[in-house]
Tab-separated table of C-alpha atoms in Angstrom:
chain	number	residue	atom	x	y	z
A	1	UNK	CA	7.357	12.246	-22.910
A	2	UNK	CA	4.064	13.617	-24.192
A	3	UNK	CA	1.951	14.849	-21.252
A	4	UNK	CA	-1.324	13.510	-22.659
A	5	UNK	CA	0.192	10.104	-23.306
A	6	UNK	CA	1.642	10.070	-19.818
A	7	UNK	CA	-1.780	10.812	-18.306
A	8	UNK	CA	-3.515	8.156	-20.389
A	9	UNK	CA	-0.945	5.488	-19.544
A	10	UNK	CA	-0.937	6.248	-15.816
A	11	UNK	CA	-4.750	6.339	-15.596
A	12	UNK	CA	-5.062	3.115	-17.588
A	13	UNK	CA	-2.513	1.407	-15.342
A	14	UNK	CA	-4.274	2.478	-12.153
A	15	UNK	CA	-7.736	1.652	-13.540
A	16	UNK	CA	-6.517	-1.812	-14.570
A	17	UNK	CA	-5.081	-2.302	-11.088
A	18	UNK	CA	-8.432	-1.403	-9.552
A	19	UNK	CA	-10.406	-3.725	-11.851
A	20	UNK	CA	-8.060	-6.651	-11.367
A	21	UNK	CA	-8.083	-6.207	-7.593
A	22	UNK	CA	-4.314	-5.661	-7.406
A	23	UNK	CA	-4.631	-1.995	-6.417
A	24	UNK	CA	-7.204	-0.327	-4.255
A	25	UNK	CA	-7.397	3.376	-4.969
A	26	UNK	CA	-10.505	5.547	-5.075
A	27	UNK	CA	-9.159	8.122	-7.500
A	28	UNK	CA	-6.773	6.687	-10.094
A	29	UNK	CA	-5.643	10.085	-11.423
A	30	UNK	CA	-4.682	11.280	-7.937
A	31	UNK	CA	-2.867	8.030	-7.160
A	32	UNK	CA	-0.937	8.188	-10.442
A	33	UNK	CA	-0.067	11.852	-9.880
A	34	UNK	CA	1.067	11.153	-6.319
A	35	UNK	CA	3.240	8.261	-7.407
A	36	UNK	CA	4.813	10.288	-10.213
A	37	UNK	CA	5.417	13.262	-7.888
A	38	UNK	CA	7.053	11.017	-5.316
A	39	UNK	CA	9.360	9.382	-7.856
A	40	UNK	CA	10.427	12.761	-9.277
A	41	UNK	CA	10.939	14.235	-5.805
A	42	UNK	CA	12.906	11.259	-4.506
A	43	UNK	CA	15.052	11.302	-7.652
A	44	UNK	CA	15.854	14.973	-7.060
A	45	UNK	CA	16.770	14.293	-3.436
A	46	UNK	CA	19.089	11.452	-4.525
A	47	UNK	CA	20.856	13.698	-7.035
A	48	UNK	CA	21.141	16.502	-4.455
A	49	UNK	CA	22.454	13.946	-1.912
A	50	UNK	CA	19.671	14.708	0.583
A	51	UNK	CA	19.198	11.445	2.444
A	52	UNK	CA	16.401	10.417	4.824
A	53	UNK	CA	17.128	10.790	8.540
A	54	UNK	CA	18.298	7.165	8.743
A	55	UNK	CA	20.920	7.843	5.992
A	56	UNK	CA	19.816	4.946	3.792
A	57	UNK	CA	18.828	4.820	0.137
A	58	UNK	CA	15.500	6.624	-0.249
A	59	UNK	CA	14.033	4.177	-2.774
A	60	UNK	CA	12.439	2.234	0.079
A	61	UNK	CA	9.948	5.116	0.527
A	62	UNK	CA	8.522	4.659	-2.966
A	63	UNK	CA	8.563	0.870	-2.678
A	64	UNK	CA	6.584	1.098	0.572
A	65	UNK	CA	4.041	3.436	-1.053
A	66	UNK	CA	3.501	1.037	-3.953
A	67	UNK	CA	3.102	-1.907	-1.561
A	68	UNK	CA	0.416	0.020	0.338
A	69	UNK	CA	-1.393	0.884	-2.905
A	70	UNK	CA	-1.390	-2.754	-3.925
A	71	UNK	CA	-2.631	-4.026	-0.555
A	72	UNK	CA	-5.353	-1.399	-0.331
């Protein structure tokens, strides 16, 4: 994916979330970068079979992060 397009889409998404009141983040670029970094990192850990300490699917970590972003 084109890096500039990726940045524009992620910033627009986070800015829209802020304006609509669905997301509460102070810095949309940082929030988008953090979310993207977490998804990439968790995907790598899944492929490498590195599980969390509780040995469950690690997708709950990202889901929890998104829920916290939405609640503010």
